[in-house]
Coordinates of N, CA and C in Angstrom, one line a residue:
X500 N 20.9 -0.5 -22.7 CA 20.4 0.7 -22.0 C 21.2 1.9 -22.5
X501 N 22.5 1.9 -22.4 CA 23.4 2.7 -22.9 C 23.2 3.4 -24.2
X502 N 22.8 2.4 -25.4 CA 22.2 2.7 -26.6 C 20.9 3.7 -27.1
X503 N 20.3 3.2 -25.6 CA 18.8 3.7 -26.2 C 18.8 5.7 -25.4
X504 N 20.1 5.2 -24.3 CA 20.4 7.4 -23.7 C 20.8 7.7 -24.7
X505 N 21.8 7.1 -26.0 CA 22.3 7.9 -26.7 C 21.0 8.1 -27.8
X506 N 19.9 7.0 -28.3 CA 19.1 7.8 -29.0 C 18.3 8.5 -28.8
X507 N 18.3 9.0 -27.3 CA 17.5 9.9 -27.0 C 17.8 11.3 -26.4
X508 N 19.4 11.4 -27.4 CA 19.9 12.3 -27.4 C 20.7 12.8 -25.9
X509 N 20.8 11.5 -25.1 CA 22.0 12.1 -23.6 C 23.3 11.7 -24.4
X510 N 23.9 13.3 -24.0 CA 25.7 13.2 -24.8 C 26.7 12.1 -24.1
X511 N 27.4 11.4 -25.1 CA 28.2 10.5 -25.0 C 29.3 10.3 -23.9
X512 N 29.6 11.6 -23.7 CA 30.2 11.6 -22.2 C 29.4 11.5 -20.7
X513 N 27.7 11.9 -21.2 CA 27.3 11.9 -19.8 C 27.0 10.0 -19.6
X514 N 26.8 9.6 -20.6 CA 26.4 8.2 -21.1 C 27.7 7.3 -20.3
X515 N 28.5 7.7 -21.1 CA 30.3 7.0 -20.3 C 30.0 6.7 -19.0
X516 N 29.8 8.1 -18.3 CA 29.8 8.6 -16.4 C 28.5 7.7 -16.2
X517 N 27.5 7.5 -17.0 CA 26.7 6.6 -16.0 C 27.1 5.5 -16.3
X518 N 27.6 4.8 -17.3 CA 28.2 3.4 -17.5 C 29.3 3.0 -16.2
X519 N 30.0 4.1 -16.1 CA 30.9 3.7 -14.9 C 30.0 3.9 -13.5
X520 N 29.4 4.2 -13.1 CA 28.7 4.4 -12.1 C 27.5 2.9 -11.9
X521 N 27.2 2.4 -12.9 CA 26.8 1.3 -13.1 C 27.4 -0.4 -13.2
X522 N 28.6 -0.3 -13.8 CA 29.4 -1.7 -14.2 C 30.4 -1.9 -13.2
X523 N 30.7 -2.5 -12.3 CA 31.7 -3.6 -11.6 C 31.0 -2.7 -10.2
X524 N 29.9 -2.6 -9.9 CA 29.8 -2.2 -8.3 C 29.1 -3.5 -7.8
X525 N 29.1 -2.9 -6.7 CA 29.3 -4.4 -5.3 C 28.1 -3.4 -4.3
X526 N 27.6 -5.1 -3.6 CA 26.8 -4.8 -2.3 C 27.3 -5.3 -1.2
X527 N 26.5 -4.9 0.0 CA 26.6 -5.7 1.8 C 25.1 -5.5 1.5
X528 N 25.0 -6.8 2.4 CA 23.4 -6.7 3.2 C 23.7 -6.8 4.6
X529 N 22.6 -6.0 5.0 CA 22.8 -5.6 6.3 C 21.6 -6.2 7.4
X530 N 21.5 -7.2 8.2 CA 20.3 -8.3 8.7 C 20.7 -7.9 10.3
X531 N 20.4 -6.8 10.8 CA 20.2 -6.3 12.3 C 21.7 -6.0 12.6
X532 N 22.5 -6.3 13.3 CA 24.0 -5.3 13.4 C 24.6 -6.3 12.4
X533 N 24.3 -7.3 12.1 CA 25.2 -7.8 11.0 C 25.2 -7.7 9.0
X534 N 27.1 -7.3 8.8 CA 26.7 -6.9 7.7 C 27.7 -7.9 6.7
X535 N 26.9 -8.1 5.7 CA 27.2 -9.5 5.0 C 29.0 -8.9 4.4
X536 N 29.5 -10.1 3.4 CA 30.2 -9.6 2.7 C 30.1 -8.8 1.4
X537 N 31.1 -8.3 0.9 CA 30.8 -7.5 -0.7 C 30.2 -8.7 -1.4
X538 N 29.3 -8.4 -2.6 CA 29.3 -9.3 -3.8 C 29.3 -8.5 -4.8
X539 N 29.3 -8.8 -6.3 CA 29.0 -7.9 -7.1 C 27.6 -7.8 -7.6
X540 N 27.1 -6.8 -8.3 CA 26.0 -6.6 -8.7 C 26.2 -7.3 -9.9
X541 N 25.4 -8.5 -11.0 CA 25.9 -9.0 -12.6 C 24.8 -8.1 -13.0
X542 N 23.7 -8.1 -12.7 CA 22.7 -7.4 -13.8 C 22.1 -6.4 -12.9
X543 N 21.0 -5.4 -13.6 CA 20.2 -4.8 -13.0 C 20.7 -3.7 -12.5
X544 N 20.2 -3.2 -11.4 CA 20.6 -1.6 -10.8 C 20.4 -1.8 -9.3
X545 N 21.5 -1.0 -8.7 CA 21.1 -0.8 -7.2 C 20.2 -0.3 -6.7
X546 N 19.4 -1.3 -6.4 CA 17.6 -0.6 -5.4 C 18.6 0.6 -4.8
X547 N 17.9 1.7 -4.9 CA 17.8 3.1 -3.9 C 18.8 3.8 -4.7
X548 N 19.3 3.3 -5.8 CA 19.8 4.0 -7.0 C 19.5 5.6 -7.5
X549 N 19.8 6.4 -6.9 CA 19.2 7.5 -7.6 C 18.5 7.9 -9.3
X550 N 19.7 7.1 -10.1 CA 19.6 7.1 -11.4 C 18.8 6.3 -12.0
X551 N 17.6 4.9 -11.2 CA 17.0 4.1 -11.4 C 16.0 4.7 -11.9
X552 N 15.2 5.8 -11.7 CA 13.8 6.1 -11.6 C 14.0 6.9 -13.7
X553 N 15.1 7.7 -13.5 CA 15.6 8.0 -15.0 C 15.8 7.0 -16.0
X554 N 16.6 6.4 -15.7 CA 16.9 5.4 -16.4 C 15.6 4.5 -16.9
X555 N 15.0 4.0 -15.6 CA 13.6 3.1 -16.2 C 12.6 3.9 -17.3
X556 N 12.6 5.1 -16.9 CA 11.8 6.2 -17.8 C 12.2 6.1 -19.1
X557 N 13.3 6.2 -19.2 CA 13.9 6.3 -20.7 C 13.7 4.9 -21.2
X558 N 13.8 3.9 -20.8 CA 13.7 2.4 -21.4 C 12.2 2.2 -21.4
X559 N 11.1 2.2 -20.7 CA 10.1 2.2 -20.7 C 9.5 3.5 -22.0
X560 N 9.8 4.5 -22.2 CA 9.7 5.8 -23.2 C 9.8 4.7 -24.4
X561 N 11.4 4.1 -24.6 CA 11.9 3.7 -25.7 C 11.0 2.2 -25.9
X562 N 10.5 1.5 -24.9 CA 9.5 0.2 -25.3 C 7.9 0.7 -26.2
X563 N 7.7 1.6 -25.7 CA 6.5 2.3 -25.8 C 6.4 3.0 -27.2
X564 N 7.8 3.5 -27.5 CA 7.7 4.6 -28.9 C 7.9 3.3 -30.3
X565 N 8.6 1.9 -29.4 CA 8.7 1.3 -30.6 C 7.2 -0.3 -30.8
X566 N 6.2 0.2 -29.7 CA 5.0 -0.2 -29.9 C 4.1 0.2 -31.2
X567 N 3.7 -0.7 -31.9 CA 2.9 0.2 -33.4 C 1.7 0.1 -33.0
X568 N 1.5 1.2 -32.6 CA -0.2 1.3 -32.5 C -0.9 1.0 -33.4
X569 N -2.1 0.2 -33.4 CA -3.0 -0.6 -34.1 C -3.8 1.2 -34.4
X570 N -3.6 1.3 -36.3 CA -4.5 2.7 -36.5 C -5.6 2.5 -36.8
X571 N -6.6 1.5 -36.1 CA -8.0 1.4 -36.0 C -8.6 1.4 -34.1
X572 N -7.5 2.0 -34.0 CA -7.9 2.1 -32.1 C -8.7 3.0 -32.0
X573 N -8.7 3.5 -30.6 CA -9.3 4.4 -30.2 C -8.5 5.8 -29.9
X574 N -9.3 6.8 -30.8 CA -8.5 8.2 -30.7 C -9.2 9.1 -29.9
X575 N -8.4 9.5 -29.0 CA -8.7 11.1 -28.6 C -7.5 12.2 -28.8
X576 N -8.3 13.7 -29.1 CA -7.7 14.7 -29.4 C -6.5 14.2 -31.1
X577 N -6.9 13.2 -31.7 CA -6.0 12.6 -32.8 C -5.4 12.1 -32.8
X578 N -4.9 11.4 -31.4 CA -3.7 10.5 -30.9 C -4.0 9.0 -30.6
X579 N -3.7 8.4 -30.6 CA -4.1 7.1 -30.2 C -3.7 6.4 -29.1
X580 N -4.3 6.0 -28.2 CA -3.9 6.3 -26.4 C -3.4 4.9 -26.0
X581 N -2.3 5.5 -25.5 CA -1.1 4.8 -24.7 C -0.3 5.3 -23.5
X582 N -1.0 5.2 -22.3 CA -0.6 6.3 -21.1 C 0.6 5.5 -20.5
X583 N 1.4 6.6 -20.0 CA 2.4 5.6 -19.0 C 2.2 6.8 -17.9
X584 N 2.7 6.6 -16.7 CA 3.1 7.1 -15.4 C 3.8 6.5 -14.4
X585 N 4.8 6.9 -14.3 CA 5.6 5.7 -13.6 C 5.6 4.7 -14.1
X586 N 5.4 3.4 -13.4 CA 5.3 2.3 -13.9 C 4.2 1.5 -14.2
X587 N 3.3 2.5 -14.4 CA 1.8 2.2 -14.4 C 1.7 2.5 -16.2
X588 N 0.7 1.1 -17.3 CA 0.6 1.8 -18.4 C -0.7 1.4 -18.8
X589 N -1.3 2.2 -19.3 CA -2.7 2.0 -20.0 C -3.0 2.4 -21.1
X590 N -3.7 1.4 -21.8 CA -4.1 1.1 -23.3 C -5.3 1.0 -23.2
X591 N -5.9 2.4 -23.6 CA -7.3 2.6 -24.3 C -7.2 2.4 -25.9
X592 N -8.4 1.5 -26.1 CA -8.8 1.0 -27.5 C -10.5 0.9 -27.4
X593 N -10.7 0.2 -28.3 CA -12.0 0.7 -29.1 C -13.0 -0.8 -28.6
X594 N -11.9 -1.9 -28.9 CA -11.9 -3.2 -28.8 C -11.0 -3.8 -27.8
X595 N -11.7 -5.0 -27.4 CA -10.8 -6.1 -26.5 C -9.3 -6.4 -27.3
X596 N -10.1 -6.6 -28.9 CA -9.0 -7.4 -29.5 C -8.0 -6.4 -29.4
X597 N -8.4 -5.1 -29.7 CA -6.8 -4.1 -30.4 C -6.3 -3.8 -29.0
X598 N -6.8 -4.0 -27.7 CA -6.0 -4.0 -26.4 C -5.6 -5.5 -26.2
X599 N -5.8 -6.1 -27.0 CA -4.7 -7.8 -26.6 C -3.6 -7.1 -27.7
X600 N -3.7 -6.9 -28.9 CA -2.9 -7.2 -29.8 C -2.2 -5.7 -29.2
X601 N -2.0 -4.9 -29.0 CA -1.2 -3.8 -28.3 C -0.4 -4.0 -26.9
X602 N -1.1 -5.0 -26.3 CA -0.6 -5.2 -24.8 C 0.6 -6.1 -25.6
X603 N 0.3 -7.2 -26.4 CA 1.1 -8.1 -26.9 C 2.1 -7.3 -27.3
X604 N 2.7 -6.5 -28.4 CA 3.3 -5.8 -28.4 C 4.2 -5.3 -27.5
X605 N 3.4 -4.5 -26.7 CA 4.2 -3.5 -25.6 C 5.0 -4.7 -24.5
X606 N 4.2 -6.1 -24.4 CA 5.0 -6.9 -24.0 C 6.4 -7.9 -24.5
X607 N 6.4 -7.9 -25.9 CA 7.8 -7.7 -26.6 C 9.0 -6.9 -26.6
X608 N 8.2 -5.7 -26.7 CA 9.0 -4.3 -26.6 C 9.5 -4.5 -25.3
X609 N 9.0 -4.9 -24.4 CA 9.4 -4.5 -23.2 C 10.6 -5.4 -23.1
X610 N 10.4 -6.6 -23.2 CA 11.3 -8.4 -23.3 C 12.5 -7.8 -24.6
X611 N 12.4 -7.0 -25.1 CA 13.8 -6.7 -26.0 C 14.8 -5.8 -24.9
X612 N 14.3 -5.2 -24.2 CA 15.2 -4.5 -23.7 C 15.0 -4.3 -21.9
X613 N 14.9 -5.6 -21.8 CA 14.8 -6.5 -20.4 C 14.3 -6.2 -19.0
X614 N 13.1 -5.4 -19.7 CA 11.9 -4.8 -18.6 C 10.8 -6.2 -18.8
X615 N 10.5 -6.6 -17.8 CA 8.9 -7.7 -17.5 C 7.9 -6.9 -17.0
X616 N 6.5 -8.1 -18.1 CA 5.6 -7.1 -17.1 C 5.0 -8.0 -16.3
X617 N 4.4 -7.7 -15.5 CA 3.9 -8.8 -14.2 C 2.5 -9.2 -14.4
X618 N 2.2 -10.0 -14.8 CA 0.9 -10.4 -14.9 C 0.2 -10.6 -13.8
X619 N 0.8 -10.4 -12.7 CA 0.0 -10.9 -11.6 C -0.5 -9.3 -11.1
X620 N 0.2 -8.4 -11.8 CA -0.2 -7.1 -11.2 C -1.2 -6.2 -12.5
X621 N -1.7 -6.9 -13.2 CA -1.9 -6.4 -14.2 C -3.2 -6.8 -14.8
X622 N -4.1 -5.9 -15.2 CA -5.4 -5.9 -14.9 C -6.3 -4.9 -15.8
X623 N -7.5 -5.6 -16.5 CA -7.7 -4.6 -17.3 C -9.4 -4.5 -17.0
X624 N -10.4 -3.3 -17.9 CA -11.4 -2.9 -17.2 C -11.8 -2.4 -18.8
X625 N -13.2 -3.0 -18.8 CA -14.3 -3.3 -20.0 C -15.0 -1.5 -19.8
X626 N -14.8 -0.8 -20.5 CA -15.8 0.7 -20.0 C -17.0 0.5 -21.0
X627 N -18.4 0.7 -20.9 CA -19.4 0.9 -21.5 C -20.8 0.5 -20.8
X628 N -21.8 1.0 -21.1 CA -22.5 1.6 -20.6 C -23.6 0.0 -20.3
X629 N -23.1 -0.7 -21.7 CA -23.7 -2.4 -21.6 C -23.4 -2.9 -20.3
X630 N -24.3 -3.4 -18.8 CA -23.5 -3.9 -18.1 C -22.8 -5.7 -18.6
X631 N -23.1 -6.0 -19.6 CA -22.9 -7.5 -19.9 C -21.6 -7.2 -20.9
X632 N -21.3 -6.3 -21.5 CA -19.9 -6.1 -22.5 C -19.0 -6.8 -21.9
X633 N -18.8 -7.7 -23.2 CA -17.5 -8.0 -22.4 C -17.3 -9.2 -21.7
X634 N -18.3 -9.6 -21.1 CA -18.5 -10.5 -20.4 C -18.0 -12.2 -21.1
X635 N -17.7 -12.2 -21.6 CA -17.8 -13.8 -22.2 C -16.0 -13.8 -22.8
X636 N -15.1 -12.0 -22.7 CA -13.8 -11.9 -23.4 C -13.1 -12.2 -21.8
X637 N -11.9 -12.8 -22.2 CA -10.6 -13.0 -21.4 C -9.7 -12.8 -21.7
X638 N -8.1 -12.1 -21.1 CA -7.8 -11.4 -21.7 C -5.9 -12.4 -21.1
X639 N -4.9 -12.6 -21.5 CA -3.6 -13.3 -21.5 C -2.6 -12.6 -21.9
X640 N -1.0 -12.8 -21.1 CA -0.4 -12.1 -21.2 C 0.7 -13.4 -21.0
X641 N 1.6 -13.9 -22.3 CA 2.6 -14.8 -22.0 C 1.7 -16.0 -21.5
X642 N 0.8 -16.7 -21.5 CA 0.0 -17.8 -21.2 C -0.6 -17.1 -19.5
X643 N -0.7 -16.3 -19.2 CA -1.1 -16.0 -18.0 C -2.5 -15.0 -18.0
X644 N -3.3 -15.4 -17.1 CA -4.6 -14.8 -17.3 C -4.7 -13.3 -16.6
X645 N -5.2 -12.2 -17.1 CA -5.1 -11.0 -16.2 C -6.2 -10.7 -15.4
X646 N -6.3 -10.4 -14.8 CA -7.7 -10.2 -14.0 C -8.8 -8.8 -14.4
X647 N -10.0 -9.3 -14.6 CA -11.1 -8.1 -14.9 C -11.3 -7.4 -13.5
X648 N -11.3 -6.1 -13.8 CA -11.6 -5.1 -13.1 C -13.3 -4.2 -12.9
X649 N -13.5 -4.2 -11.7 CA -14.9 -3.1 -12.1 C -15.0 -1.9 -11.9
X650 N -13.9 -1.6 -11.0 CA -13.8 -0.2 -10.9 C -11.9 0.1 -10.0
X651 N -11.3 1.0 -10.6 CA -10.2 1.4 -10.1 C -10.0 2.5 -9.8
X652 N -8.8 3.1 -9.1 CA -8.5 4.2 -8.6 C -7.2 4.6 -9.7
X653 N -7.1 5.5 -10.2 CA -5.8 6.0 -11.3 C -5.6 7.2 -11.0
X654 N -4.4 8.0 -10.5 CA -3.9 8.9 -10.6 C -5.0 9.9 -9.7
X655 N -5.9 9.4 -8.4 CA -6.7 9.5 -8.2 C -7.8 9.9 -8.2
X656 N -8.5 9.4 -9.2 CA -9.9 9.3 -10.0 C -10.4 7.7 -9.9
X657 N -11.2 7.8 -9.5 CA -12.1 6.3 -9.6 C -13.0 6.0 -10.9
X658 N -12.6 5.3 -11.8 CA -13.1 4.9 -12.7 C -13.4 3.7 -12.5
X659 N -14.8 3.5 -13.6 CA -15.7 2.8 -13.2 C -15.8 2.0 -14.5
X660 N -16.3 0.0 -14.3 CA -16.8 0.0 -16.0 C -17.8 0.2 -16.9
X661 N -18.5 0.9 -16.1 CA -20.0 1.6 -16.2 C -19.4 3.5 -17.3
X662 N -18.4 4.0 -16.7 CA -18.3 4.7 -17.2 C -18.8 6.0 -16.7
X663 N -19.3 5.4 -15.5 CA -20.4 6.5 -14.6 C -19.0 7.5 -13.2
X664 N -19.7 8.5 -13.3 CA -18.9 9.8 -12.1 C -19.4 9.5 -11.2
X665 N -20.9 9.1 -10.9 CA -21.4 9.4 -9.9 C -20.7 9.0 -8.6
X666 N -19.8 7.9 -8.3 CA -19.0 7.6 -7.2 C -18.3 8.1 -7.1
X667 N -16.9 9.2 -8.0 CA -16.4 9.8 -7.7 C -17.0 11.5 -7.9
X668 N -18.3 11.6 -7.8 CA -18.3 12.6 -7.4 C -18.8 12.9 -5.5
X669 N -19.5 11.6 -5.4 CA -19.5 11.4 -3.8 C -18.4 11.4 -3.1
X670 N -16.9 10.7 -3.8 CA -16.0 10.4 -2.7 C -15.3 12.0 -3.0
X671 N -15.3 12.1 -3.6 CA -15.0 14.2 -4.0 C -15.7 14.6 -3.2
X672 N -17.0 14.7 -2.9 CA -18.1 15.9 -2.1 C -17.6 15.3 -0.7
X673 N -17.2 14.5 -0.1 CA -17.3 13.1 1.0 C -15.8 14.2 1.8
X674 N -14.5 13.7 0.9 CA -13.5 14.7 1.0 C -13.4 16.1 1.1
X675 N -14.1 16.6 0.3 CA -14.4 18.2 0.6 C -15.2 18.5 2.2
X676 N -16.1 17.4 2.1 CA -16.6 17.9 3.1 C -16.0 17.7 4.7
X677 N -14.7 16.5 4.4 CA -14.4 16.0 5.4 C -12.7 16.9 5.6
X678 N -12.5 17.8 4.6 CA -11.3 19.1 5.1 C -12.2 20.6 5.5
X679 N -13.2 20.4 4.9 CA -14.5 22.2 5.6 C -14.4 21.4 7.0
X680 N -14.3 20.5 7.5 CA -14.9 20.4 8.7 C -13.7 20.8 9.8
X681 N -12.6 19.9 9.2 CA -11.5 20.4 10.0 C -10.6 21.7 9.9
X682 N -11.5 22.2 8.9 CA -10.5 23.6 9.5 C -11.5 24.2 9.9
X683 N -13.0 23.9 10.3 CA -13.8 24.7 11.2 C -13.4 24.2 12.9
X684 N -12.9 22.8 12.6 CA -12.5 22.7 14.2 C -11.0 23.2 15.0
X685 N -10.2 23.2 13.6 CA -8.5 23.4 13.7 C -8.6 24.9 13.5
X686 N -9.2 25.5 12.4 CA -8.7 27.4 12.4 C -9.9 28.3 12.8
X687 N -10.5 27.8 12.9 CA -11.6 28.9 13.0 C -11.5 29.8 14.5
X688 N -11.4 28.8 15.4 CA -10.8 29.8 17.3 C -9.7 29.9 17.2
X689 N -8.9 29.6 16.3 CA -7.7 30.5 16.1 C -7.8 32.0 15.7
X690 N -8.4 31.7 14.2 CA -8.4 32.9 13.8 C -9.7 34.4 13.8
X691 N -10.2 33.8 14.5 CA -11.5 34.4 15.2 C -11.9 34.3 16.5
X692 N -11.1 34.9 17.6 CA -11.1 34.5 18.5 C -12.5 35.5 19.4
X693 N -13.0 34.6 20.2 CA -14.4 35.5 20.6 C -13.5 36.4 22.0
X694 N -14.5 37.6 21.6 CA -14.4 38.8 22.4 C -15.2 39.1 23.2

């Protein structure tokens, strides 16, 4: 971990200060007024860690930049798409196969520098207009099967494997229509009070 702040340019002294803030610390658990003894932490990071959410970014950044994108995928704007957000990551491609052989990757990358990905949380979604595409591909991660999707929520947008708006343009109009309403009941005899 240490290696990959310094190639990404965090100065050697700030690097030090997090190494000590990280190596020989200790927990209690705490189970209603009772509170355990110290132990030490051997691996990993203290849940509620401030420094956790940074730290994962940069290791996840560094699994990601050393993924070789397949240059027969799918491009938009001239890039070849590999999203992350938090801990959410998605691989748009052209093909099933160049989203197995990319996932495969990014799941190496990740296993070099001791991030897992969960196959049980992990799930992918056929887009095109065919409703049968697709249909007969399965898709494995480390001998584990992922589950097909028909439609998800991301970053909140509902996408579909149809490829179609029209649901989210309902649950859009649905929402709009369902905050006009309350501030016709919440501001409006406020701010217009009858005379």
């Amino acid at each position: 971990m240490y290696n990959i702040l310094i190639e990404f340019g965090i100065p050697k002294k700030l690097v030090r200060l997090i190494k000590m803030c990280l190596t020989e610390t200790y927990s209690r658990v705490r189970a209603g007024k009772n509170l355990s003894d110290m132990f030490p932490i051997g691996n990993g990071l203290k849940q509620g860690d401030a420094l956790l959410p940074l730290l994962f970014n940069f290791a996840l950044e560094y699994a990601i930049r050393r993924v070789q994108v397949n240059q027969d995928g799918l491009k938009l704007n001239e890039t070849h798409q590999l999203l992350a957000y938090a801990d959410d990551v998605d691989i748009l491609e052209g093909s099933i196969h160049a989203v197995n052989e990319n996932a495969g990757a990014l799941v190496v990358a990740t296993k070099e520098i001791g991030l897992e990905v969960n196959a049980d949380k992990t799930k992918y979604m056929i887009m095109s207009q065919d409703q049968n595409a697709g249909r007969s591909h399965s898709m494995k991660i480390d001998n584990s099967s992922i589950g097909r999707l028909e439609e998800f929520k991301y970053l909140g947008t509902m996408l579909t494997n149809q490829n179609s708006i029209q649901e989210e343009v309902k649950s859009r109009l649905k929402l709009g229509n369902a905050c006009y309403y309350l501030v016709q009941i919440f501001c409006l005899p406020v701010c217009y009070p009858k005379i």
